[in-house]
PDB file of C-alpha atoms in Angstrom:
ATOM      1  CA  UNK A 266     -41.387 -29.750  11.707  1.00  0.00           C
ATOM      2  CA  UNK A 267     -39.995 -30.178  15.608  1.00  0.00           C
ATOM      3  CA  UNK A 268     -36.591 -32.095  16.300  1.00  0.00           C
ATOM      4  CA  UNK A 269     -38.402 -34.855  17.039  1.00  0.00           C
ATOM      5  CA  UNK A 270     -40.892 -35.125  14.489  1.00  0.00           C
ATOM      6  CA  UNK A 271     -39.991 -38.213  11.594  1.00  0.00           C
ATOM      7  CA  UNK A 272     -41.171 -37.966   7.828  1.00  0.00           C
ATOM      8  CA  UNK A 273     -40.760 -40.312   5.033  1.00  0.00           C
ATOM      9  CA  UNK A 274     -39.887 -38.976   0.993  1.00  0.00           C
ATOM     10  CA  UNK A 275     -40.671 -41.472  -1.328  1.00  0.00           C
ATOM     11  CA  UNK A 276     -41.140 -38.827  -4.313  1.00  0.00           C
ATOM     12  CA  UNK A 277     -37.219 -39.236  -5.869  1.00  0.00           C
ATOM     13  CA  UNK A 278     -34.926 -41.543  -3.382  1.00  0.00           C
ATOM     14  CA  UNK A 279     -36.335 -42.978  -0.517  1.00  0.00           C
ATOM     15  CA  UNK A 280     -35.467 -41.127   2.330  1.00  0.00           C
ATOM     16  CA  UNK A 281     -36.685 -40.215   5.964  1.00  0.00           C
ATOM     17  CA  UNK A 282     -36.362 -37.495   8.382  1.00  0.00           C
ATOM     18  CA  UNK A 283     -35.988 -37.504  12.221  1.00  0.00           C
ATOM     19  CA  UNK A 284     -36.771 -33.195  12.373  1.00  0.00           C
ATOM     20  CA  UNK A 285     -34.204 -31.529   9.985  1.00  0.00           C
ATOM     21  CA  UNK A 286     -31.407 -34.865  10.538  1.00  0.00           C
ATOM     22  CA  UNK A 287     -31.086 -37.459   7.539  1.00  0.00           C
ATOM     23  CA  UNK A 288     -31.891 -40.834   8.687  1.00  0.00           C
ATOM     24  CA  UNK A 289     -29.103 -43.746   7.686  1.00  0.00           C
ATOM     25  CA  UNK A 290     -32.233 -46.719   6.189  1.00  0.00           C
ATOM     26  CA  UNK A 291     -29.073 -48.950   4.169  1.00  0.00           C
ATOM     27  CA  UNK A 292     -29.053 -50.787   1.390  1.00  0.00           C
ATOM     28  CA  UNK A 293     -31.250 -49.920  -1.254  1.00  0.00           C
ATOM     29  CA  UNK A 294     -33.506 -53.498  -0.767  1.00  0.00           C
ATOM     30  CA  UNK A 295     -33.667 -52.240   2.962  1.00  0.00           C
ATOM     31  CA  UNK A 296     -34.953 -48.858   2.192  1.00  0.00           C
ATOM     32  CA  UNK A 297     -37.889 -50.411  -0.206  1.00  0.00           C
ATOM     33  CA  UNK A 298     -39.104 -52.483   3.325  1.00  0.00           C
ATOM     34  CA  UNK A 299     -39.556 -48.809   4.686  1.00  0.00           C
ATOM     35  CA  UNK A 300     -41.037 -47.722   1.058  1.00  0.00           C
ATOM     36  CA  UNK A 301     -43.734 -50.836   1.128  1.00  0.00           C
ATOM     37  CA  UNK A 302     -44.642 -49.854   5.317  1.00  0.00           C
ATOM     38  CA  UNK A 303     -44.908 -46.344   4.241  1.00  0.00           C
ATOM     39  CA  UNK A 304     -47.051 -46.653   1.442  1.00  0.00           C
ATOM     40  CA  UNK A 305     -49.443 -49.043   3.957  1.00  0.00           C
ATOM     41  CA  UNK A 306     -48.193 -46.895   6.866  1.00  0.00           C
ATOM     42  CA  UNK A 307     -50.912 -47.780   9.869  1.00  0.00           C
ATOM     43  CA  UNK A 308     -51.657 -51.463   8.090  1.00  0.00           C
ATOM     44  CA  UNK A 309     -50.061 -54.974   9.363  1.00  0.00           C
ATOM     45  CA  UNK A 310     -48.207 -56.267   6.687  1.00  0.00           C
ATOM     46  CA  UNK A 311     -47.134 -60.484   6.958  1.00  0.00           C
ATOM     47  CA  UNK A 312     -43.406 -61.167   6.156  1.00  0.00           C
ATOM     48  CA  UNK A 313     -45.217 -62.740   2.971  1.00  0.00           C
ATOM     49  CA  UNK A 314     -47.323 -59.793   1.892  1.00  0.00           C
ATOM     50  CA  UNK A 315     -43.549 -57.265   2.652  1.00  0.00           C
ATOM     51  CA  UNK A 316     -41.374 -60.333   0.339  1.00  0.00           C
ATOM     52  CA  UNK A 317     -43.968 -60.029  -2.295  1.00  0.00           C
ATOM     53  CA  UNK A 318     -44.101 -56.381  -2.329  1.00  0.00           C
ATOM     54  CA  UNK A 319     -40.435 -56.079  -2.369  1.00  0.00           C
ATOM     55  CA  UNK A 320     -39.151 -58.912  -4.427  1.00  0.00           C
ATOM     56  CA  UNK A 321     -41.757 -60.659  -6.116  1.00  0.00           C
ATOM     57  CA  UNK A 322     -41.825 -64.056  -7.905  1.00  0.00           C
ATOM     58  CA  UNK A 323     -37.865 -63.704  -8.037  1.00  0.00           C
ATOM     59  CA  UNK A 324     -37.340 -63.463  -3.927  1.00  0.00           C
ATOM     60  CA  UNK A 325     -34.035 -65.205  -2.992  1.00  0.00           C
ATOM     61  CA  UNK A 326     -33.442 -67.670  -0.464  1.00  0.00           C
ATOM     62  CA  UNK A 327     -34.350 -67.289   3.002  1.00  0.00           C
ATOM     63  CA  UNK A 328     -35.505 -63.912   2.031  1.00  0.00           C
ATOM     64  CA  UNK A 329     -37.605 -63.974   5.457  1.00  0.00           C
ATOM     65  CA  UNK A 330     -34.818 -63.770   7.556  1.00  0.00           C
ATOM     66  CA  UNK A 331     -33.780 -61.215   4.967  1.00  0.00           C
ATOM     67  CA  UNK A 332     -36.843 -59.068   6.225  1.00  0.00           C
ATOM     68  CA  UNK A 333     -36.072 -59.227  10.105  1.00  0.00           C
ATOM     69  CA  UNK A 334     -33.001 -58.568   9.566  1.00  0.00           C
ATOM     70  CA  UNK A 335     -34.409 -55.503   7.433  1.00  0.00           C
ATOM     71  CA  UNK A 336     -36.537 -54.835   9.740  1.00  0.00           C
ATOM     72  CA  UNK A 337     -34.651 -54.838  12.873  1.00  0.00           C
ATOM     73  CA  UNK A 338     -31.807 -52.372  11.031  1.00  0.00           C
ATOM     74  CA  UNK A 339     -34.757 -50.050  10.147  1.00  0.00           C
ATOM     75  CA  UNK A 340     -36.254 -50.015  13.846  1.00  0.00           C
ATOM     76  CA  UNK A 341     -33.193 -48.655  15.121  1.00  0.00           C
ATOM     77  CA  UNK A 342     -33.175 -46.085  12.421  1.00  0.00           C
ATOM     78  CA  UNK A 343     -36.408 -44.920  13.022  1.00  0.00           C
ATOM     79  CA  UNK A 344     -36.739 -45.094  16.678  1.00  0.00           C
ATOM     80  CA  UNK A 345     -36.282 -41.605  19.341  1.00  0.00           C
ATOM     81  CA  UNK A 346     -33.285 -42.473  20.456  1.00  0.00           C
ATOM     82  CA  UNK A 347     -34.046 -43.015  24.485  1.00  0.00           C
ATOM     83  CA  UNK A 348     -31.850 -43.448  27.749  1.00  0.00           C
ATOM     84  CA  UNK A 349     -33.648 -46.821  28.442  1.00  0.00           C
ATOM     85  CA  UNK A 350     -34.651 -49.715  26.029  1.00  0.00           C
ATOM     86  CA  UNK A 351     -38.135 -49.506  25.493  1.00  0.00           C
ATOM     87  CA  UNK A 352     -41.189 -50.874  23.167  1.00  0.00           C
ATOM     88  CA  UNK A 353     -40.973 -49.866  20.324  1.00  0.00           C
ATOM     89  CA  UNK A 354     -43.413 -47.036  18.878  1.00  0.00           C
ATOM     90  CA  UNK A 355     -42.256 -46.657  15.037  1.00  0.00           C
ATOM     91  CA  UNK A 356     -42.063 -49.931  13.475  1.00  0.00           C
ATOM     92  CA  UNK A 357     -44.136 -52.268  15.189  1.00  0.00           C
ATOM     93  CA  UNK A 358     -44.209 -55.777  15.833  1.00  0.00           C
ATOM     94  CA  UNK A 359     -47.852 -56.390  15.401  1.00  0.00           C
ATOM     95  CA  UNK A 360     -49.506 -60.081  14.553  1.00  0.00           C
ATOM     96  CA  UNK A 361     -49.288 -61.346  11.868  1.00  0.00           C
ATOM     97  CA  UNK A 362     -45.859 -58.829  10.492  1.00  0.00           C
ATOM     98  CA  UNK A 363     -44.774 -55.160  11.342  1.00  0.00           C
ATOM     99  CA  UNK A 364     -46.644 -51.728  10.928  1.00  0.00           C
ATOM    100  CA  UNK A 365     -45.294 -48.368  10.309  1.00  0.00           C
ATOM    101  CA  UNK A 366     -47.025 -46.173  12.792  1.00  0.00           C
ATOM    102  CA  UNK A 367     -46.749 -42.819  11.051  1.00  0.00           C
ATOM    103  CA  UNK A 368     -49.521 -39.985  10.763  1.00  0.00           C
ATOM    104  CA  UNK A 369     -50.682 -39.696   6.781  1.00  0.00           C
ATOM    105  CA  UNK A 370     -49.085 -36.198   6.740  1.00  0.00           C
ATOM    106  CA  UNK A 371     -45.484 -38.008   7.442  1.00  0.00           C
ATOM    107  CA  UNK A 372     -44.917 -39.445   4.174  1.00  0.00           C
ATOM    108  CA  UNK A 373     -44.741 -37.024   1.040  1.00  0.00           C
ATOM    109  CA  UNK A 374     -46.993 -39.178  -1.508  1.00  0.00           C
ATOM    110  CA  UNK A 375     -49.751 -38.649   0.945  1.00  0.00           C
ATOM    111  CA  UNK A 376     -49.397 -34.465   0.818  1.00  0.00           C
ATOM    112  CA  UNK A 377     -48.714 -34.640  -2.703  1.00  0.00           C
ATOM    113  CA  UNK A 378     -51.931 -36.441  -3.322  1.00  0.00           C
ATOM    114  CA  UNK A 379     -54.274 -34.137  -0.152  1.00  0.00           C
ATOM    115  CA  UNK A 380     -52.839 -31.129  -2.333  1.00  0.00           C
ATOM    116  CA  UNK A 381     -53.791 -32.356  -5.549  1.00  0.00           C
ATOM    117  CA  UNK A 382     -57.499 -32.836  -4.122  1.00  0.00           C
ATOM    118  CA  UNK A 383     -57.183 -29.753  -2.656  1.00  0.00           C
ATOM    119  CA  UNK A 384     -56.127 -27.622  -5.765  1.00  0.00           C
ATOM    120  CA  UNK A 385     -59.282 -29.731  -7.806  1.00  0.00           C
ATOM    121  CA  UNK A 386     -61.951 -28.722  -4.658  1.00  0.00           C
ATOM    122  CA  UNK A 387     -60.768 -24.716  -4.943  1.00  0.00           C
ATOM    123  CA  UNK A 388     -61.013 -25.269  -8.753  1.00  0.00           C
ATOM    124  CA  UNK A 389     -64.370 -26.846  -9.146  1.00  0.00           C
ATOM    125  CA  UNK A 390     -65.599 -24.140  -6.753  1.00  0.00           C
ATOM    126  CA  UNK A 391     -63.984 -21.351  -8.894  1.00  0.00           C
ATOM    127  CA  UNK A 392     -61.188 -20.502  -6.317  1.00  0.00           C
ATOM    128  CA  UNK A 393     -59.078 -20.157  -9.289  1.00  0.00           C
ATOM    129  CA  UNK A 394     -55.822 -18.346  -7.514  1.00  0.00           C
ATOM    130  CA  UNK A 395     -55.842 -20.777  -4.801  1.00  0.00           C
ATOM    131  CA  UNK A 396     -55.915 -23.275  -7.060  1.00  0.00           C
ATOM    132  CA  UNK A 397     -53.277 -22.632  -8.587  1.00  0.00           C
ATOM    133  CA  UNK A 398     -51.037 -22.163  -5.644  1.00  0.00           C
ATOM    134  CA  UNK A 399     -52.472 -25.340  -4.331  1.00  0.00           C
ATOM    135  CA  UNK A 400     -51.205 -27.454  -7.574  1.00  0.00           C
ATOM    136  CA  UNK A 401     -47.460 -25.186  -7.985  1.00  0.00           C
ATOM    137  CA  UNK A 402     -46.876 -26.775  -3.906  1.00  0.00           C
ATOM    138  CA  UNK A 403     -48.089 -30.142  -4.612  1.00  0.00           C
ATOM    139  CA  UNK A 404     -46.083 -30.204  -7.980  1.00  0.00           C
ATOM    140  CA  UNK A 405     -42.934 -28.635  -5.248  1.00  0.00           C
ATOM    141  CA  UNK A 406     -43.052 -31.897  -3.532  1.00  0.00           C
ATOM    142  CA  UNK A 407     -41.610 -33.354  -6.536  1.00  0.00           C
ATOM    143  CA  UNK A 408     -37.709 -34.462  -6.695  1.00  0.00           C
ATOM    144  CA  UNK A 409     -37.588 -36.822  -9.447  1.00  0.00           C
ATOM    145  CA  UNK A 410     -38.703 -40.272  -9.803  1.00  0.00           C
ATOM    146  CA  UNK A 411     -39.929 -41.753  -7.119  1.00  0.00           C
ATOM    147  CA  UNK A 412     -39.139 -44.592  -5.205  1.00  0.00           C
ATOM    148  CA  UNK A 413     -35.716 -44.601  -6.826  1.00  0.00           C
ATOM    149  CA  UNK A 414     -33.750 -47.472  -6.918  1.00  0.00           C
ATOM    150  CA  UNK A 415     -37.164 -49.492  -5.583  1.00  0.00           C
ATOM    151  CA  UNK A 416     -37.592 -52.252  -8.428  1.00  0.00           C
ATOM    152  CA  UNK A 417     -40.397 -54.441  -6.760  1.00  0.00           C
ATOM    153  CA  UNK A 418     -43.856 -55.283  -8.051  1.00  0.00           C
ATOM    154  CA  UNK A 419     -45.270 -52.632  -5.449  1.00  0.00           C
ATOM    155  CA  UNK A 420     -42.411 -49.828  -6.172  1.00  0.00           C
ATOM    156  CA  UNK A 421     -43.028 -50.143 -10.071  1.00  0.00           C
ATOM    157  CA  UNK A 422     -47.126 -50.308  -9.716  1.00  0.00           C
ATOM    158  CA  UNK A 423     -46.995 -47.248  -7.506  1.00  0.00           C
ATOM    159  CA  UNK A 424     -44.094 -45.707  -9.817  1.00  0.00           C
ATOM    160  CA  UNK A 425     -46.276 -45.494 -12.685  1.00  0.00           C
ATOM    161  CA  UNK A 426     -49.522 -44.059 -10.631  1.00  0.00           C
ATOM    162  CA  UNK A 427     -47.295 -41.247  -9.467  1.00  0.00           C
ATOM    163  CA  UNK A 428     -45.507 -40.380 -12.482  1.00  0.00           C
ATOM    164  CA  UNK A 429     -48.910 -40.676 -14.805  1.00  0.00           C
ATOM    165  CA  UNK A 430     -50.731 -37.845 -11.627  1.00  0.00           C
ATOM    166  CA  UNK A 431     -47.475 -35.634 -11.468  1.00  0.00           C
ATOM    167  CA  UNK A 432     -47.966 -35.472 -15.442  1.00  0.00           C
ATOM    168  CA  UNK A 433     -51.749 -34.704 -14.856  1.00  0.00           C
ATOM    169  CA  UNK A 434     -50.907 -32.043 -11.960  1.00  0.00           C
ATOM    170  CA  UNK A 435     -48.693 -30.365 -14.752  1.00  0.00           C
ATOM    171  CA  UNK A 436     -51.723 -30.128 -17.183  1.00  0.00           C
ATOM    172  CA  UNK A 437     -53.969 -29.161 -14.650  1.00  0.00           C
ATOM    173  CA  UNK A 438     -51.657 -26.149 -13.700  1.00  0.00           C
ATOM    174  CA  UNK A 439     -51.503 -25.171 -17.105  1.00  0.00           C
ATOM    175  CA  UNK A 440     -55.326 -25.136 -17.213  1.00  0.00           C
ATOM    176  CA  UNK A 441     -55.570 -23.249 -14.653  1.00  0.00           C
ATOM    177  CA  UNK A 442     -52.986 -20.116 -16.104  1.00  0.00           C
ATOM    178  CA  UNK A 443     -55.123 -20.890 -19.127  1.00  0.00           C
ATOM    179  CA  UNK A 444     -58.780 -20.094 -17.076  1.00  0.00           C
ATOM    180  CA  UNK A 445     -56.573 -17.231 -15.670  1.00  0.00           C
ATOM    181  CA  UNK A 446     -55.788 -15.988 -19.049  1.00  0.00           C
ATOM    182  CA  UNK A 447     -51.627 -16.505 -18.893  1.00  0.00           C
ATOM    183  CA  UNK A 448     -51.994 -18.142 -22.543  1.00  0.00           C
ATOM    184  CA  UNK A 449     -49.121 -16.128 -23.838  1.00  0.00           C
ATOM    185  CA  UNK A 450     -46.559 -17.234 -21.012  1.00  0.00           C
ATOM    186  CA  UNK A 451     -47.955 -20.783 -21.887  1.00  0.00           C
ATOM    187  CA  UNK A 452     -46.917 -21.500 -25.539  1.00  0.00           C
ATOM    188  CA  UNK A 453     -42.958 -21.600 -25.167  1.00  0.00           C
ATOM    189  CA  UNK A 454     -43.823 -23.763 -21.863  1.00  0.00           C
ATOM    190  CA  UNK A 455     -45.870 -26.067 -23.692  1.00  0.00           C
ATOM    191  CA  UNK A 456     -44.360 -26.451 -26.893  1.00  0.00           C
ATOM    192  CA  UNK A 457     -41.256 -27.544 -24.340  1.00  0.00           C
ATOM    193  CA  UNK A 458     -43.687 -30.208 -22.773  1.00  0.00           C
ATOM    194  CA  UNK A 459     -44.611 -31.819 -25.771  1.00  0.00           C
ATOM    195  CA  UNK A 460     -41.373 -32.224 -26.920  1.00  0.00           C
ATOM    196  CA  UNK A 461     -40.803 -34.371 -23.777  1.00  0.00           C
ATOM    197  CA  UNK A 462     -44.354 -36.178 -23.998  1.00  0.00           C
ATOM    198  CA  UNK A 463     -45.249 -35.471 -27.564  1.00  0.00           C
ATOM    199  CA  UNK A 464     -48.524 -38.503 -27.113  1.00  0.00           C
ATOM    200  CA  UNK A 465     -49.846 -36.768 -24.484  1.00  0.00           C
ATOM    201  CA  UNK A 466     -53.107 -35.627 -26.049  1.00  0.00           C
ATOM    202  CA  UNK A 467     -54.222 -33.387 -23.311  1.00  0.00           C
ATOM    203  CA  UNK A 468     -50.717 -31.306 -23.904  1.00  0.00           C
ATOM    204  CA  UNK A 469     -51.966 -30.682 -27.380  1.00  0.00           C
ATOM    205  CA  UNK A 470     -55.276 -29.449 -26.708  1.00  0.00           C
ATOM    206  CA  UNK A 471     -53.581 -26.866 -24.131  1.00  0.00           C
ATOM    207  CA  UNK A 472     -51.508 -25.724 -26.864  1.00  0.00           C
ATOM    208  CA  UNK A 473     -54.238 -24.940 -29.576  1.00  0.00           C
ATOM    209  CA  UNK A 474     -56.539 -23.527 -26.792  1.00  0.00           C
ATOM    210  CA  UNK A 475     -52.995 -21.264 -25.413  1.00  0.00           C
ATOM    211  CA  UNK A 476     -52.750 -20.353 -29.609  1.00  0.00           C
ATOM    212  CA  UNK A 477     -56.137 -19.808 -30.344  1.00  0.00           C
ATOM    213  CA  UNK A 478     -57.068 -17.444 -26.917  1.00  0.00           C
ATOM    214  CA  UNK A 479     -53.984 -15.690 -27.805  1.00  0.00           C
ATOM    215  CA  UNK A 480     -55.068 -14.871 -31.677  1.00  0.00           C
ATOM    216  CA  UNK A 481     -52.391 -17.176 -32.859  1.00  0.00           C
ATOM    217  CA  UNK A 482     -55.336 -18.952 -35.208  1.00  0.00           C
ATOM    218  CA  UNK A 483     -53.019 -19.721 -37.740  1.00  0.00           C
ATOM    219  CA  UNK A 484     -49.975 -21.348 -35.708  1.00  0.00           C
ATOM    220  CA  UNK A 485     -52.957 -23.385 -33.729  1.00  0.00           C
ATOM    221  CA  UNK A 486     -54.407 -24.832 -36.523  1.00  0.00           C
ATOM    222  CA  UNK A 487     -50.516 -25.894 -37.781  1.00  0.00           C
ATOM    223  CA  UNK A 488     -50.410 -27.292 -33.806  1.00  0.00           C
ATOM    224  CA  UNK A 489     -53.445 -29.676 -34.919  1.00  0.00           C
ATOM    225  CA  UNK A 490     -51.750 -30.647 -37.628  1.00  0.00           C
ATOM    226  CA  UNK A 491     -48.418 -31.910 -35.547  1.00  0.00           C
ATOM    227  CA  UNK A 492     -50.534 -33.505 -33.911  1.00  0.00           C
ATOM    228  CA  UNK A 493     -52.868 -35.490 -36.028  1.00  0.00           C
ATOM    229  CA  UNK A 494     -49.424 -36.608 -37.310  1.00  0.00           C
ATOM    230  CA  UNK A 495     -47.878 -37.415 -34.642  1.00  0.00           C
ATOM    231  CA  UNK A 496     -50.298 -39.374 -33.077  1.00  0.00           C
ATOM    232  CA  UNK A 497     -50.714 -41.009 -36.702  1.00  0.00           C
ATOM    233  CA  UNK A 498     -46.952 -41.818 -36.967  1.00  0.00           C
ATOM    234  CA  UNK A 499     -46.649 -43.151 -32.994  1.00  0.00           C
ATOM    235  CA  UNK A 500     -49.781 -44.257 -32.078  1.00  0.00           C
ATOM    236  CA  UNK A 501     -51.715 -45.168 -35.238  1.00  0.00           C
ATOM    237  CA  UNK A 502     -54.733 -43.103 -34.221  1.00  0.00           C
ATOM    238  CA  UNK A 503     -56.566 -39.761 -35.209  1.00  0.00           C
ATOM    239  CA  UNK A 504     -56.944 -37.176 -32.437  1.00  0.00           C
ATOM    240  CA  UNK A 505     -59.780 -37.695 -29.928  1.00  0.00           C
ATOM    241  CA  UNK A 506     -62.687 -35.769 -29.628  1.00  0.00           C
ATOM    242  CA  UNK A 507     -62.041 -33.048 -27.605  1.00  0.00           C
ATOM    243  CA  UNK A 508     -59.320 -32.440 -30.348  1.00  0.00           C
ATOM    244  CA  UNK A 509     -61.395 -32.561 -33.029  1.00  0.00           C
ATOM    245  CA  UNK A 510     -63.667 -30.237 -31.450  1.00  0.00           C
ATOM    246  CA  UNK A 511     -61.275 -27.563 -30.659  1.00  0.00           C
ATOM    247  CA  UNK A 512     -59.926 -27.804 -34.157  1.00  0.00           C
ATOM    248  CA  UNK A 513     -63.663 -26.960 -35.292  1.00  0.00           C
ATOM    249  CA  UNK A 514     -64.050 -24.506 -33.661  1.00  0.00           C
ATOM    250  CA  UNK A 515     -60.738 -22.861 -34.528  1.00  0.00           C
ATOM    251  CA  UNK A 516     -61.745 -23.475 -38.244  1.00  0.00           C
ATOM    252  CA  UNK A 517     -64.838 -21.511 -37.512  1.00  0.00           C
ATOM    253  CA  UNK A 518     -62.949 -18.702 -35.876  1.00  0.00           C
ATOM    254  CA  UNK A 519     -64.907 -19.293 -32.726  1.00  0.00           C
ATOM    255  CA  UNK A 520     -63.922 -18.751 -29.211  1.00  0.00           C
ATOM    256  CA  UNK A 521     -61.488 -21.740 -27.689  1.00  0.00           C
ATOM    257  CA  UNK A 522     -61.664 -20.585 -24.525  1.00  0.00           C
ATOM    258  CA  UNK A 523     -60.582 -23.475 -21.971  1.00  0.00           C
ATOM    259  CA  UNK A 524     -63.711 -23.189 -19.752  1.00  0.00           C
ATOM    260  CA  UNK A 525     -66.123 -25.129 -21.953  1.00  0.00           C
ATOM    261  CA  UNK A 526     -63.692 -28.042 -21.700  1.00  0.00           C
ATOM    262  CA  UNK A 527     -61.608 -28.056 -18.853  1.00  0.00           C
ATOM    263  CA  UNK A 528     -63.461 -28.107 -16.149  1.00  0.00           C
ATOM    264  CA  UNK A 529     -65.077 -31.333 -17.571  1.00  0.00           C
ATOM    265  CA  UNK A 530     -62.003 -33.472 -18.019  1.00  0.00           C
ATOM    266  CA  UNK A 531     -60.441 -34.016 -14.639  1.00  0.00           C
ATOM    267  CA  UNK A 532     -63.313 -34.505 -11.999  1.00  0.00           C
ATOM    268  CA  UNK A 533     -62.441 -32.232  -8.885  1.00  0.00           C
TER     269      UNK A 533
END
């Protein structure tokens, strides 16, 4: 990244970059103005569609004068500092509201998400080492929760979609070590997962497959059992199909390799 070069983080605290220097963006209502502009970065958003972003149905009064004055605090943030006043080129003032003229590589969620469909193109073509790498730096981008200390409609909406695909990325990475044959490094790693996300189905089947390609028949067909219960006891459900079917198999003492399933259950 040159000196001059700006970036916005939005996965953990909102933040943004002018080269390596932190960028002052404020109070934490100002920073989620920059959040909502980068999320639409190169769109015009109206004061009305940035208030309803940021504050929804519970926006205080004169919360439009609240968002110029956001704005303009922003703007100098953001803008090359320069000998003479000039346009600005950053955060525009375009008809009907303001744009944040950024490149799609300048905000994180944006590589976070190219890497992801990178790492699922290499896979689906049977790149399996670069796919791997590809996931392990898109999951890298990840600080903590993201847009923290955002609480609008749009911050909580996009919270959710990013927390639900960082969770996927995780599977996916440990479906790819599974392909690659690292079932025995898995186990520990995903026993540690599920105590974290113990509903997450897909975590399960990674398990049992991990167990069963690493002749563990006996502990995987225990896993199952966890599981059935758990989902039982939390959910009030029996395990899904793909389950079901690996818990077959394992009765059958036939192969769980993860290629027969995998591949098919996160499109590329």
């Amino acid at each position: 990244m040159s000196e001059h070069e700006l970036s916005v983080c939005l996965l953990g605290p909102v933040r943004a970059r002018r080269g390596p220097a932190a960028l002052y963006l404020g109070t934490p209502r100002q920073r989620e103005v920059l959040a909502v502009l980068a999320l639409r970065s190169g769109l015009v958003l109206s004061v009305a569609q940035i208030v309803d972003a940021v504050w929804g149905p519970r926006r205080p009064t004169s919360v439009e004068n609240m968002v110029h004055t956001y704005i303009g605090r922003l703007r100098r943030a953001l803008e090359p500092v320069r000998e003479k006043p000039s346009r600005a080129t950053v955060l525009c003032s375009t008809r009907p509201g303001y744009t944040l003229v950024l490149p799609p590589t300048a905000v994180d969620v944006n590589l976070f998400e190219q890497g992801i469909r990178r790492a699922r193109a290499a896979r689906a073509v049977g790149r399996l080492p670069d796919a791997l790498a590809l996931f392990q730096a898109a999951a890298a981008r990840w600080i903590g929760p993201p847009l923290h200390e955002a609480t609008g409609p749009l911050a909580e909406a996009e919270r959710t979609r990013l927390v639900e695909l960082h969770q996927d990325v995780l599977e996916e990475i440990a479906g790819v070590r599974l392909l690659l044959g690292d079932d025995e490094n898995l186990v520990s790693e995903l026993r540690w997962m599920l105590a974290e996300q113990p509903m997450r189905e897909r975590l399960w089947e990674l398990l049992l497959v991990a167990l069963g390609q690493s002749s563990r028949r006996a502990e995987a067909l225990t896993a199952f059992q966890d599981a059935r219960v758990t989902l039982a006891d939390r959910l009030g459900v029996e395990p899904g199909h793909q389950l079901q079917d690996l818990h077959r198999r394992l009765l059958r003492s036939e192969p769980v390799g993860v290629r027969p399933w995998w591949n098919s259950r996160i499109p590329a």
